[in-house]
Amino acid sequence: MRIGAIEAGGTKFVCGIGDERGTIADSISFPTESPETMLGKAIAYFKDKRVEAIGIGAFGPIDLHPESPTFGFVTTTPKSGWRGFDFLGALRSEFPVPFGWDTDVNAAALGEATWGTAKGLNSCLYYTVGTGVGVGVYLEGRLVHGLVHPEGGHVPTRRHPDDDFAGLCPYHADCLEGMASGPAIEARWKAKGQALPSDHPAWEIEAYYLAQAIAGAVLLMSPEKVVLGGGVMQQSRLFPLIRAEVRRNLNGYVVANEILERMDEYIVPPGLGQRAGLCGALALGLAALQGTLRST
Ligand code: ADP
Ligand code: ZN
């Protein structure tokens, strides 16, 4: 099978082709510019590739409801030029194949459930911690859309006692994204995360916010695995800090071996590594082709 995949991020835009085993045969990455520019690049890339389906994992907010007049549009993003852009429609008119369309993080969750660290499970959450914070939700074998789609990066936070940073989110100031995204780390400490030493207090504070949100999500959705990706999570020192802090938050209340004894297999990096986003889009394309794309 030849399946097309588009990982449309706020910073980079990746097109690729792959197969039903999750193997990417070819890919190309561009910096994200105007929708017209990116559309041109995607069309040029897929033109001669003879793909049987295309999956798109897009930064949001996006419209996922097939009955909506703006289905397939990027909706309220502040990103210049993208607001109100009919992303799916523009590609559909060029390529008469089945399309999978979802948020970048829902796509990544599906990719992990199909080929990655959550393979064989009925549920997982996928957090990306990068320029923003996003959460993909896969529950009972379906991607969750609900009213719009989950926006778990914007949950409110309880402040760390030593942190007086105001928060960066233009909507909520000190929501999870406002406190824990890569730009929030940079604004708080006046240095990018990449440049902070391993014993810097930034990491404990970062883990405090992420763990708080993850503990809340575990209580609410009871996922079988929590996958943490994105640039900031390249700091592998965060994983033990987050696991300990989630355990402290839950305080023995959720009685499951995964949490009480096997936390290092419960809160994990993406099994698909740096390819999680593109493989996620591939998984959407494959599911669209096979007619197994299910959402709630
Ligand atoms: P995007 O979210 O734009 O798709 P990334 O996931 O790479 O891209 O996130 C970029 C953010 O992650 C930046 O704020 C950057 O400072 C931060 N970041 C990238 N690599 C690292 C790293 N190794 N350690 C800490 N922070 C990082
Ligand atoms: Zn917010």
mmCIF file of C-alpha atoms and ligand atoms in Angstrom:
data_model
loop_
_atom_site.group_PDB
_atom_site.id
_atom_site.type_symbol
_atom_site.label_atom_id
_atom_site.label_comp_id
_atom_site.label_asym_id
_atom_site.label_seq_id
_atom_site.Cartn_x
_atom_site.Cartn_y
_atom_site.Cartn_z
ATOM 1 C CA MET A 1 0.000 0.000 0.000
ATOM 2 C CA ARG A 2 1.095 3.563 -0.634
ATOM 3 C CA ILE A 3 -0.377 5.974 1.809
ATOM 4 C CA GLY A 4 0.278 9.684 1.990
ATOM 5 C CA ALA A 5 0.808 11.466 5.307
ATOM 6 C CA ILE A 6 0.842 15.166 6.181
ATOM 7 C CA GLU A 7 2.001 16.382 9.562
ATOM 8 C CA ALA A 8 0.919 20.007 9.532
ATOM 9 C CA GLY A 9 2.527 21.658 12.553
ATOM 10 C CA GLY A 10 2.686 25.303 13.486
ATOM 11 C CA THR A 11 6.455 25.316 12.905
ATOM 12 C CA LYS A 12 7.085 22.574 10.382
ATOM 13 C CA PHE A 13 5.035 20.923 7.693
ATOM 14 C CA VAL A 14 6.005 17.385 6.763
ATOM 15 C CA CYS A 15 4.766 15.323 3.808
ATOM 16 C CA GLY A 16 5.583 11.651 3.435
ATOM 17 C CA ILE A 17 4.545 8.303 2.078
ATOM 18 C CA GLY A 18 4.436 5.017 3.923
ATOM 19 C CA ASP A 19 2.713 1.670 4.180
ATOM 20 C CA GLU A 20 0.414 -0.414 6.375
ATOM 21 C CA ARG A 21 3.327 -1.472 8.593
ATOM 22 C CA GLY A 22 4.003 2.119 9.587
ATOM 23 C CA THR A 23 7.197 2.281 7.555
ATOM 24 C CA ILE A 24 7.890 5.702 6.070
ATOM 25 C CA ALA A 25 9.476 5.286 2.628
ATOM 26 C CA ASP A 26 10.065 8.957 1.922
ATOM 27 C CA SER A 27 9.405 12.318 3.550
ATOM 28 C CA ILE A 28 10.145 15.992 3.156
ATOM 29 C CA SER A 29 9.909 18.795 5.707
ATOM 30 C CA PHE A 30 9.212 22.495 5.129
ATOM 31 C CA PRO A 31 8.919 25.449 7.516
ATOM 32 C CA THR A 32 5.207 26.286 7.872
ATOM 33 C CA GLU A 33 4.324 29.381 5.854
ATOM 34 C CA SER A 34 1.026 30.567 4.349
ATOM 35 C CA PRO A 35 -1.653 27.956 3.577
ATOM 36 C CA GLU A 36 -1.332 28.640 -0.165
ATOM 37 C CA THR A 37 2.406 27.987 -0.072
ATOM 38 C CA MET A 38 2.023 24.781 1.937
ATOM 39 C CA LEU A 39 -0.804 23.545 -0.228
ATOM 40 C CA GLY A 40 1.340 24.089 -3.322
ATOM 41 C CA LYS A 41 4.174 22.104 -1.769
ATOM 42 C CA ALA A 42 1.891 19.254 -0.696
ATOM 43 C CA ILE A 43 0.248 19.024 -4.114
ATOM 44 C CA ALA A 44 3.624 19.040 -5.861
ATOM 45 C CA TYR A 45 4.895 16.340 -3.492
ATOM 46 C CA PHE A 46 1.960 13.941 -3.849
ATOM 47 C CA LYS A 47 1.296 14.592 -7.559
ATOM 48 C CA ASP A 48 3.295 11.632 -8.896
ATOM 49 C CA LYS A 49 3.239 9.454 -5.796
ATOM 50 C CA ARG A 50 0.103 7.442 -6.667
ATOM 51 C CA VAL A 51 -1.105 7.317 -3.063
ATOM 52 C CA GLU A 52 -4.243 5.315 -2.228
ATOM 53 C CA ALA A 53 -5.222 7.519 0.719
ATOM 54 C CA ILE A 54 -3.913 10.556 2.590
ATOM 55 C CA GLY A 55 -3.922 11.193 6.340
ATOM 56 C CA ILE A 56 -3.596 14.720 7.718
ATOM 57 C CA GLY A 57 -2.733 15.534 11.305
ATOM 58 C CA ALA A 58 -3.121 19.294 11.649
ATOM 59 C CA PHE A 59 -2.489 21.944 14.279
ATOM 60 C CA GLY A 60 -5.768 23.358 15.441
ATOM 61 C CA PRO A 61 -8.294 24.283 16.297
ATOM 62 C CA ILE A 62 -9.818 22.495 13.307
ATOM 63 C CA ASP A 63 -13.336 21.400 12.339
ATOM 64 C CA LEU A 64 -13.734 17.618 12.596
ATOM 65 C CA HIS A 65 -17.482 17.301 12.195
ATOM 66 C CA PRO A 66 -18.388 15.893 8.750
ATOM 67 C CA GLU A 67 -21.867 17.460 8.846
ATOM 68 C CA SER A 68 -20.507 20.954 9.510
ATOM 69 C CA PRO A 69 -20.313 23.480 6.626
ATOM 70 C CA THR A 70 -16.747 24.213 7.706
ATOM 71 C CA PHE A 71 -15.674 20.550 8.043
ATOM 72 C CA GLY A 72 -11.981 20.282 7.190
ATOM 73 C CA PHE A 73 -11.256 23.956 7.924
ATOM 74 C CA VAL A 74 -8.672 25.368 10.279
ATOM 75 C CA THR A 75 -10.950 27.461 12.505
ATOM 76 C CA THR A 76 -9.821 30.020 15.106
ATOM 77 C CA THR A 77 -6.035 29.819 14.988
ATOM 78 C CA PRO A 78 -4.117 33.074 15.506
ATOM 79 C CA LYS A 79 -1.607 31.780 12.943
ATOM 80 C CA SER A 80 -1.476 34.268 10.123
ATOM 81 C CA GLY A 81 -3.529 33.359 7.038
ATOM 82 C CA TRP A 82 -4.683 29.965 8.323
ATOM 83 C CA ARG A 83 -7.873 31.052 10.034
ATOM 84 C CA GLY A 84 -10.857 29.839 8.019
ATOM 85 C CA PHE A 85 -8.695 27.932 5.522
ATOM 86 C CA ASP A 86 -10.382 24.900 3.913
ATOM 87 C CA PHE A 87 -7.367 22.639 4.291
ATOM 88 C CA LEU A 88 -9.054 19.300 3.667
ATOM 89 C CA GLY A 89 -11.268 20.603 0.827
ATOM 90 C CA ALA A 90 -8.288 22.068 -1.036
ATOM 91 C CA LEU A 91 -6.462 18.722 -1.000
ATOM 92 C CA ARG A 92 -9.561 16.670 -1.704
ATOM 93 C CA SER A 93 -10.186 18.569 -4.904
ATOM 94 C CA GLU A 94 -6.700 17.554 -6.110
ATOM 95 C CA PHE A 95 -6.608 13.921 -4.978
ATOM 96 C CA PRO A 96 -9.705 11.693 -5.335
ATOM 97 C CA VAL A 97 -8.721 9.271 -2.534
ATOM 98 C CA PRO A 98 -10.008 8.634 1.001
ATOM 99 C CA PHE A 99 -8.755 11.181 3.540
ATOM 100 C CA GLY A 100 -8.144 10.881 7.267
ATOM 101 C CA TRP A 101 -8.342 14.240 9.030
ATOM 102 C CA ASP A 102 -7.693 14.942 12.685
ATOM 103 C CA THR A 103 -5.611 17.024 15.066
ATOM 104 C CA ASP A 104 -1.856 16.457 15.060
ATOM 105 C CA VAL A 105 -2.032 15.063 18.583
ATOM 106 C CA ASN A 106 -5.008 12.759 17.929
ATOM 107 C CA ALA A 107 -3.094 11.500 14.896
ATOM 108 C CA ALA A 108 -0.022 10.847 17.043
ATOM 109 C CA ALA A 109 -2.163 8.990 19.604
ATOM 110 C CA LEU A 110 -3.568 6.788 16.825
ATOM 111 C CA GLY A 111 -0.068 6.174 15.450
ATOM 112 C CA GLU A 112 1.161 5.057 18.872
ATOM 113 C CA ALA A 113 -1.870 2.801 19.289
ATOM 114 C CA THR A 114 -1.378 1.312 15.813
ATOM 115 C CA TRP A 115 2.399 0.759 15.688
ATOM 116 C CA GLY A 116 4.004 2.363 18.730
ATOM 117 C CA THR A 117 4.188 2.050 22.473
ATOM 118 C CA ALA A 118 0.404 1.718 22.922
ATOM 119 C CA LYS A 119 0.042 -1.005 20.275
ATOM 120 C CA GLY A 120 -2.620 -3.507 21.290
ATOM 121 C CA LEU A 121 -4.176 -1.175 23.862
ATOM 122 C CA ASN A 122 -7.644 0.327 23.607
ATOM 123 C CA SER A 123 -6.623 3.694 24.986
ATOM 124 C CA CYS A 124 -3.787 6.152 25.284
ATOM 125 C CA LEU A 125 -3.167 9.854 25.681
ATOM 126 C CA TYR A 126 -0.553 11.630 23.602
ATOM 127 C CA TYR A 127 0.875 14.874 24.982
ATOM 128 C CA THR A 128 3.099 17.067 22.884
ATOM 129 C CA VAL A 129 5.137 19.614 24.812
ATOM 130 C CA GLY A 130 6.772 21.964 22.354
ATOM 131 C CA THR A 131 5.898 25.429 21.070
ATOM 132 C CA GLY A 132 2.453 24.679 22.479
ATOM 133 C CA VAL A 133 1.019 21.876 24.570
ATOM 134 C CA GLY A 134 -1.563 19.573 22.970
ATOM 135 C CA VAL A 135 -3.238 16.356 24.003
ATOM 136 C CA GLY A 136 -4.540 13.609 21.737
ATOM 137 C CA VAL A 137 -7.161 11.307 23.221
ATOM 138 C CA TYR A 138 -7.716 7.718 22.075
ATOM 139 C CA LEU A 139 -10.290 5.887 24.196
ATOM 140 C CA GLU A 140 -12.166 2.600 23.711
ATOM 141 C CA GLY A 141 -10.452 2.200 20.335
ATOM 142 C CA ARG A 142 -11.632 5.592 19.050
ATOM 143 C CA LEU A 143 -10.214 9.063 18.680
ATOM 144 C CA VAL A 144 -12.176 11.466 20.828
ATOM 145 C CA HIS A 145 -13.647 14.543 19.123
ATOM 146 C CA GLY A 146 -16.665 15.332 21.288
ATOM 147 C CA LEU A 147 -17.968 18.868 20.981
ATOM 148 C CA VAL A 148 -14.926 20.232 19.120
ATOM 149 C CA HIS A 149 -11.853 18.164 20.002
ATOM 150 C CA PRO A 150 -9.960 17.854 23.250
ATOM 151 C CA GLU A 151 -7.833 20.912 24.136
ATOM 152 C CA GLY A 152 -5.976 19.417 27.062
ATOM 153 C CA GLY A 153 -3.074 21.817 26.711
ATOM 154 C CA HIS A 154 -5.245 24.588 28.110
ATOM 155 C CA VAL A 155 -6.427 23.048 31.364
ATOM 156 C CA PRO A 156 -6.059 25.336 34.392
ATOM 157 C CA THR A 157 -3.108 24.738 36.707
ATOM 158 C CA ARG A 158 -2.479 25.024 40.403
ATOM 159 C CA ARG A 159 0.611 27.181 40.816
ATOM 160 C CA HIS A 160 3.942 25.822 42.029
ATOM 161 C CA PRO A 161 4.689 27.513 45.390
ATOM 162 C CA ASP A 162 8.066 28.847 44.126
ATOM 163 C CA ASP A 163 6.821 30.057 40.753
ATOM 164 C CA ASP A 164 5.680 33.614 40.164
ATOM 165 C CA PHE A 165 5.770 33.446 36.348
ATOM 166 C CA ALA A 166 2.549 35.012 35.012
ATOM 167 C CA GLY A 167 2.089 32.516 32.175
ATOM 168 C CA LEU A 168 2.125 33.019 28.413
ATOM 169 C CA CYS A 169 -1.249 31.849 27.110
ATOM 170 C CA PRO A 170 -3.065 34.753 25.395
ATOM 171 C CA TYR A 171 -6.422 33.257 26.486
ATOM 172 C CA HIS A 172 -5.733 31.956 29.997
ATOM 173 C CA ALA A 173 -2.249 33.178 31.036
ATOM 174 C CA ASP A 174 -1.399 30.367 33.449
ATOM 175 C CA CYS A 175 -3.012 27.302 31.852
ATOM 176 C CA LEU A 176 -0.794 24.255 31.232
ATOM 177 C CA GLU A 177 0.479 25.592 27.904
ATOM 178 C CA GLY A 178 0.974 29.039 29.430
ATOM 179 C CA MET A 179 3.174 27.556 32.168
ATOM 180 C CA ALA A 180 4.875 24.534 30.612
ATOM 181 C CA SER A 181 5.372 25.048 26.845
ATOM 182 C CA GLY A 182 8.881 25.539 25.449
ATOM 183 C CA PRO A 183 8.304 29.314 25.090
ATOM 184 C CA ALA A 184 7.046 29.446 28.717
ATOM 185 C CA ILE A 185 10.289 27.816 29.917
ATOM 186 C CA GLU A 186 12.265 30.312 27.861
ATOM 187 C CA ALA A 187 10.310 33.325 29.145
ATOM 188 C CA ARG A 188 10.503 32.202 32.777
ATOM 189 C CA TRP A 189 14.227 31.378 32.839
ATOM 190 C CA LYS A 190 15.480 33.685 30.061
ATOM 191 C CA ALA A 191 17.041 30.695 28.320
ATOM 192 C CA LYS A 192 15.772 27.985 26.036
ATOM 193 C CA GLY A 193 15.150 24.576 27.590
ATOM 194 C CA GLN A 194 17.973 23.125 25.513
ATOM 195 C CA ALA A 195 20.416 25.443 27.314
ATOM 196 C CA LEU A 196 19.369 24.779 30.921
ATOM 197 C CA PRO A 197 21.583 22.459 33.027
ATOM 198 C CA SER A 198 20.228 19.188 34.351
ATOM 199 C CA ASP A 199 20.137 20.354 37.976
ATOM 200 C CA HIS A 200 18.277 23.569 37.139
ATOM 201 C CA PRO A 201 15.052 24.177 39.137
ATOM 202 C CA ALA A 202 13.229 24.547 35.784
ATOM 203 C CA TRP A 203 12.843 20.786 35.466
ATOM 204 C CA GLU A 204 11.162 20.239 38.790
ATOM 205 C CA ILE A 205 8.737 23.064 38.034
ATOM 206 C CA GLU A 206 8.101 21.752 34.513
ATOM 207 C CA ALA A 207 7.402 18.262 35.874
ATOM 208 C CA TYR A 208 5.117 19.728 38.532
ATOM 209 C CA TYR A 209 2.805 21.299 35.929
ATOM 210 C CA LEU A 210 2.816 18.420 33.465
ATOM 211 C CA ALA A 211 2.257 15.831 36.195
ATOM 212 C CA GLN A 212 -0.619 17.791 37.641
ATOM 213 C CA ALA A 213 -2.390 17.818 34.282
ATOM 214 C CA ILE A 214 -1.581 14.160 33.619
ATOM 215 C CA ALA A 215 -2.901 13.114 37.031
ATOM 216 C CA GLY A 216 -6.133 14.979 36.265
ATOM 217 C CA ALA A 217 -6.397 13.283 32.872
ATOM 218 C CA VAL A 218 -5.746 9.860 34.411
ATOM 219 C CA LEU A 219 -8.549 10.435 36.907
ATOM 220 C CA LEU A 220 -10.927 11.642 34.208
ATOM 221 C CA MET A 221 -10.225 9.238 31.352
ATOM 222 C CA SER A 222 -8.398 6.276 32.848
ATOM 223 C CA PRO A 223 -6.029 5.823 29.873
ATOM 224 C CA GLU A 224 -3.961 2.633 29.656
ATOM 225 C CA LYS A 225 -0.857 4.587 28.674
ATOM 226 C CA VAL A 226 0.353 8.179 28.610
ATOM 227 C CA VAL A 227 2.807 9.111 25.871
ATOM 228 C CA LEU A 228 4.831 12.322 26.148
ATOM 229 C CA GLY A 229 6.474 13.769 23.023
ATOM 230 C CA GLY A 230 7.517 17.136 21.576
ATOM 231 C CA GLY A 231 10.743 19.117 21.798
ATOM 232 C CA VAL A 232 10.694 19.764 25.554
ATOM 233 C CA MET A 233 10.323 16.033 26.276
ATOM 234 C CA GLN A 234 13.694 15.463 24.612
ATOM 235 C CA GLN A 235 14.873 16.228 28.140
ATOM 236 C CA SER A 236 14.693 12.651 29.302
ATOM 237 C CA ARG A 237 15.384 13.805 32.872
ATOM 238 C CA LEU A 238 11.754 14.952 32.937
ATOM 239 C CA PHE A 239 10.323 11.427 32.795
ATOM 240 C CA PRO A 240 11.347 10.246 36.295
ATOM 241 C CA LEU A 241 10.355 13.619 37.752
ATOM 242 C CA ILE A 242 6.933 13.481 36.092
ATOM 243 C CA ARG A 243 6.291 9.863 37.090
ATOM 244 C CA ALA A 244 7.110 10.587 40.734
ATOM 245 C CA GLU A 245 4.958 13.691 40.720
ATOM 246 C CA VAL A 246 1.980 11.918 39.100
ATOM 247 C CA ARG A 247 2.254 9.227 41.765
ATOM 248 C CA ARG A 248 2.391 11.907 44.467
ATOM 249 C CA ASN A 249 -0.693 13.616 42.999
ATOM 250 C CA LEU A 250 -2.688 10.398 42.801
ATOM 251 C CA ASN A 251 -1.491 9.326 46.245
ATOM 252 C CA GLY A 252 -2.503 5.685 45.954
ATOM 253 C CA TYR A 253 -6.061 6.472 44.978
ATOM 254 C CA VAL A 254 -6.014 4.854 41.524
ATOM 255 C CA VAL A 255 -5.418 1.192 42.237
ATOM 256 C CA ALA A 256 -3.655 -0.196 39.158
ATOM 257 C CA ASN A 257 -0.290 -1.922 38.899
ATOM 258 C CA GLU A 258 0.616 0.376 36.022
ATOM 259 C CA ILE A 259 0.539 3.309 38.419
ATOM 260 C CA LEU A 260 1.526 1.688 41.691
ATOM 261 C CA GLU A 261 4.350 -0.509 40.364
ATOM 262 C CA ARG A 262 5.052 -0.023 36.666
ATOM 263 C CA MET A 263 4.977 3.706 36.220
ATOM 264 C CA ASP A 264 8.082 3.608 34.003
ATOM 265 C CA GLU A 265 6.033 1.653 31.447
ATOM 266 C CA TYR A 266 2.957 3.821 31.948
ATOM 267 C CA ILE A 267 4.300 7.319 31.273
ATOM 268 C CA VAL A 268 6.623 6.919 28.327
ATOM 269 C CA PRO A 269 8.211 8.621 25.313
ATOM 270 C CA PRO A 270 6.702 7.902 21.873
ATOM 271 C CA GLY A 271 7.516 4.414 20.614
ATOM 272 C CA LEU A 272 7.689 5.972 17.147
ATOM 273 C CA GLY A 273 10.224 8.548 18.346
ATOM 274 C CA GLN A 274 10.656 11.651 16.218
ATOM 275 C CA ARG A 275 8.401 10.063 13.601
ATOM 276 C CA ALA A 276 5.349 10.000 15.907
ATOM 277 C CA GLY A 277 3.647 12.925 14.147
ATOM 278 C CA LEU A 278 4.146 11.705 10.589
ATOM 279 C CA CYS A 279 3.374 8.073 11.488
ATOM 280 C CA GLY A 280 0.219 9.358 13.162
ATOM 281 C CA ALA A 281 -0.879 11.001 9.920
ATOM 282 C CA LEU A 282 -0.011 7.758 8.123
ATOM 283 C CA ALA A 283 -2.188 5.822 10.585
ATOM 284 C CA LEU A 284 -5.069 8.219 9.820
ATOM 285 C CA GLY A 285 -4.622 7.636 6.093
ATOM 286 C CA LEU A 286 -4.480 3.857 6.557
ATOM 287 C CA ALA A 287 -7.599 3.856 8.739
ATOM 288 C CA ALA A 288 -9.429 6.012 6.162
ATOM 289 C CA LEU A 289 -8.468 3.555 3.414
ATOM 290 C CA GLN A 290 -9.513 0.513 5.422
ATOM 291 C CA GLY A 291 -12.705 2.159 6.642
ATOM 292 C CA THR A 292 -11.673 1.671 10.262
ATOM 293 C CA LEU A 293 -11.390 5.339 11.179
ATOM 294 C CA ARG A 294 -13.605 5.668 14.214
ATOM 295 C CA SER A 295 -14.169 8.649 16.418
ATOM 296 C CA THR A 296 -16.444 9.671 19.227
HETATM 297 P P1 ADP B 1 6.760 22.414 17.550
HETATM 298 O O1 ADP B 1 6.019 22.313 18.851
HETATM 299 O O2 ADP B 1 6.884 23.813 17.085
HETATM 300 O O3 ADP B 1 6.276 21.469 16.512
HETATM 301 P P2 ADP B 1 8.971 21.242 19.009
HETATM 302 O O4 ADP B 1 8.179 20.113 19.511
HETATM 303 O O5 ADP B 1 10.408 20.973 18.621
HETATM 304 O O6 ADP B 1 8.291 21.965 17.781
HETATM 305 O O7 ADP B 1 8.982 22.338 20.143
HETATM 306 C C1 ADP B 1 9.797 23.475 20.108
HETATM 307 C C2 ADP B 1 10.008 23.954 21.558
HETATM 308 O O8 ADP B 1 10.654 22.911 22.286
HETATM 309 C C3 ADP B 1 10.889 25.177 21.670
HETATM 310 O O9 ADP B 1 10.327 26.055 22.639
HETATM 311 C C4 ADP B 1 12.227 24.637 22.157
HETATM 312 O O10 ADP B 1 12.908 25.547 22.982
HETATM 313 C C5 ADP B 1 11.823 23.399 22.913
HETATM 314 N N1 ADP B 1 12.856 22.360 22.803
HETATM 315 C C6 ADP B 1 13.281 21.774 21.670
HETATM 316 N N2 ADP B 1 14.267 20.878 21.929
HETATM 317 C C7 ADP B 1 14.445 20.906 23.275
HETATM 318 C C8 ADP B 1 15.320 20.218 24.171
HETATM 319 N N3 ADP B 1 16.223 19.329 23.747
HETATM 320 N N4 ADP B 1 15.198 20.507 25.490
HETATM 321 C C9 ADP B 1 14.305 21.410 25.937
HETATM 322 N N5 ADP B 1 13.479 22.087 25.153
HETATM 323 C C10 ADP B 1 13.540 21.854 23.829
HETATM 324 ZN ZN ZN B 2 -4.489 28.502 27.506
#
